[in-house]
Amino acid sequence: MFVKVVKNNRGRPHTSFISIVQSYREDGKVKHRTVRNLGLFDDDQVPYIKAAFAKKKPRLVYDD
């Protein structure tokens, strides 16, 4: 499963639609199945959504 991000070309600028998508094969072809639509997010929130669903969790805040 992965996070699919689609830029919003209509309506509010600097926003994206985000959904959780599952990859699978059917008759030898790769296909995607939408598991859950998360909705419309600002572009600055996208890295945090991706990090929340990543297999290897990245560090988003670093200590100085």
PDB file of C-alpha atoms in Angstrom:
ATOM      1  CA  MET A   1       0.000   0.000   0.000  1.00  0.00           C
ATOM      2  CA  PHE A   2       1.133   3.528  -0.656  1.00  0.00           C
ATOM      3  CA  VAL A   3      -0.032   7.129  -0.555  1.00  0.00           C
ATOM      4  CA  LYS A   4      -1.202   8.547  -3.879  1.00  0.00           C
ATOM      5  CA  VAL A   5      -1.065  12.340  -4.257  1.00  0.00           C
ATOM      6  CA  VAL A   6      -2.936  14.126  -7.067  1.00  0.00           C
ATOM      7  CA  LYS A   7      -2.442  17.874  -7.485  1.00  0.00           C
ATOM      8  CA  ASN A   8      -5.635  19.936  -7.407  1.00  0.00           C
ATOM      9  CA  ASN A   9      -5.837  21.819 -10.718  1.00  0.00           C
ATOM     10  CA  ARG A  10      -9.233  23.333  -9.939  1.00  0.00           C
ATOM     11  CA  GLY A  11     -10.460  25.235  -6.932  1.00  0.00           C
ATOM     12  CA  ARG A  12      -7.989  26.178  -4.214  1.00  0.00           C
ATOM     13  CA  PRO A  13      -4.354  26.526  -5.352  1.00  0.00           C
ATOM     14  CA  HIS A  14      -1.515  24.656  -3.604  1.00  0.00           C
ATOM     15  CA  THR A  15      -3.700  21.726  -2.526  1.00  0.00           C
ATOM     16  CA  SER A  16      -3.703  18.002  -3.339  1.00  0.00           C
ATOM     17  CA  PHE A  17      -6.084  15.082  -3.076  1.00  0.00           C
ATOM     18  CA  ILE A  18      -4.620  12.183  -1.091  1.00  0.00           C
ATOM     19  CA  SER A  19      -5.712   8.556  -1.059  1.00  0.00           C
ATOM     20  CA  ILE A  20      -4.366   5.244   0.260  1.00  0.00           C
ATOM     21  CA  VAL A  21      -3.886   2.836  -2.659  1.00  0.00           C
ATOM     22  CA  GLN A  22      -3.131  -0.896  -2.846  1.00  0.00           C
ATOM     23  CA  SER A  23      -1.214  -2.435  -5.770  1.00  0.00           C
ATOM     24  CA  TYR A  24      -2.160  -5.854  -7.087  1.00  0.00           C
ATOM     25  CA  ARG A  25      -1.861  -7.973 -10.223  1.00  0.00           C
ATOM     26  CA  GLU A  26      -4.769  -9.235 -12.281  1.00  0.00           C
ATOM     27  CA  ASP A  27      -4.064 -11.403 -15.329  1.00  0.00           C
ATOM     28  CA  GLY A  28      -0.408 -10.322 -15.278  1.00  0.00           C
ATOM     29  CA  LYS A  29      -1.242  -6.596 -15.285  1.00  0.00           C
ATOM     30  CA  VAL A  30      -0.457  -4.253 -12.413  1.00  0.00           C
ATOM     31  CA  LYS A  31      -3.522  -2.445 -11.098  1.00  0.00           C
ATOM     32  CA  HIS A  32      -4.330  -0.098  -8.227  1.00  0.00           C
ATOM     33  CA  ARG A  33      -7.250  -0.299  -5.835  1.00  0.00           C
ATOM     34  CA  THR A  34      -8.220   2.703  -3.715  1.00  0.00           C
ATOM     35  CA  VAL A  35      -8.529   1.620  -0.094  1.00  0.00           C
ATOM     36  CA  ARG A  36      -9.422   4.995   1.452  1.00  0.00           C
ATOM     37  CA  ASN A  37      -9.778   8.558   0.182  1.00  0.00           C
ATOM     38  CA  LEU A  38      -8.323  10.961   2.725  1.00  0.00           C
ATOM     39  CA  GLY A  39      -9.477  14.121   0.973  1.00  0.00           C
ATOM     40  CA  LEU A  40      -8.053  17.535   0.184  1.00  0.00           C
ATOM     41  CA  PHE A  41      -4.861  18.695   1.957  1.00  0.00           C
ATOM     42  CA  ASP A  42      -2.516  21.656   1.671  1.00  0.00           C
ATOM     43  CA  ASP A  43       0.768  20.933  -0.119  1.00  0.00           C
ATOM     44  CA  ASP A  44       2.793  21.599   3.048  1.00  0.00           C
ATOM     45  CA  GLN A  45       0.923  18.760   4.838  1.00  0.00           C
ATOM     46  CA  VAL A  46       1.670  16.113   2.166  1.00  0.00           C
ATOM     47  CA  PRO A  47       5.129  15.042   3.511  1.00  0.00           C
ATOM     48  CA  TYR A  48       3.633  14.429   6.952  1.00  0.00           C
ATOM     49  CA  ILE A  49       0.822  12.276   5.538  1.00  0.00           C
ATOM     50  CA  LYS A  50       3.344  10.256   3.497  1.00  0.00           C
ATOM     51  CA  ALA A  51       5.562   9.822   6.556  1.00  0.00           C
ATOM     52  CA  ALA A  52       2.645   8.586   8.653  1.00  0.00           C
ATOM     53  CA  PHE A  53       1.956   5.741   6.203  1.00  0.00           C
ATOM     54  CA  ALA A  54       5.585   4.937   5.265  1.00  0.00           C
ATOM     55  CA  LYS A  55       6.999   1.515   6.138  1.00  0.00           C
ATOM     56  CA  LYS A  56      10.282   3.037   7.309  1.00  0.00           C
ATOM     57  CA  LYS A  57       9.411   6.039   9.462  1.00  0.00           C
ATOM     58  CA  PRO A  58      11.598   9.083   8.639  1.00  0.00           C
ATOM     59  CA  ARG A  59      12.622  11.642  11.223  1.00  0.00           C
ATOM     60  CA  LEU A  60      10.695  14.844  10.570  1.00  0.00           C
ATOM     61  CA  VAL A  61      12.109  16.832  13.515  1.00  0.00           C
ATOM     62  CA  TYR A  62      15.821  17.003  14.172  1.00  0.00           C
ATOM     63  CA  ASP A  63      17.483  17.964  17.454  1.00  0.00           C
ATOM     64  CA  ASP A  64      20.007  20.793  17.214  1.00  0.00           C
TER      65      ASP A  64
END
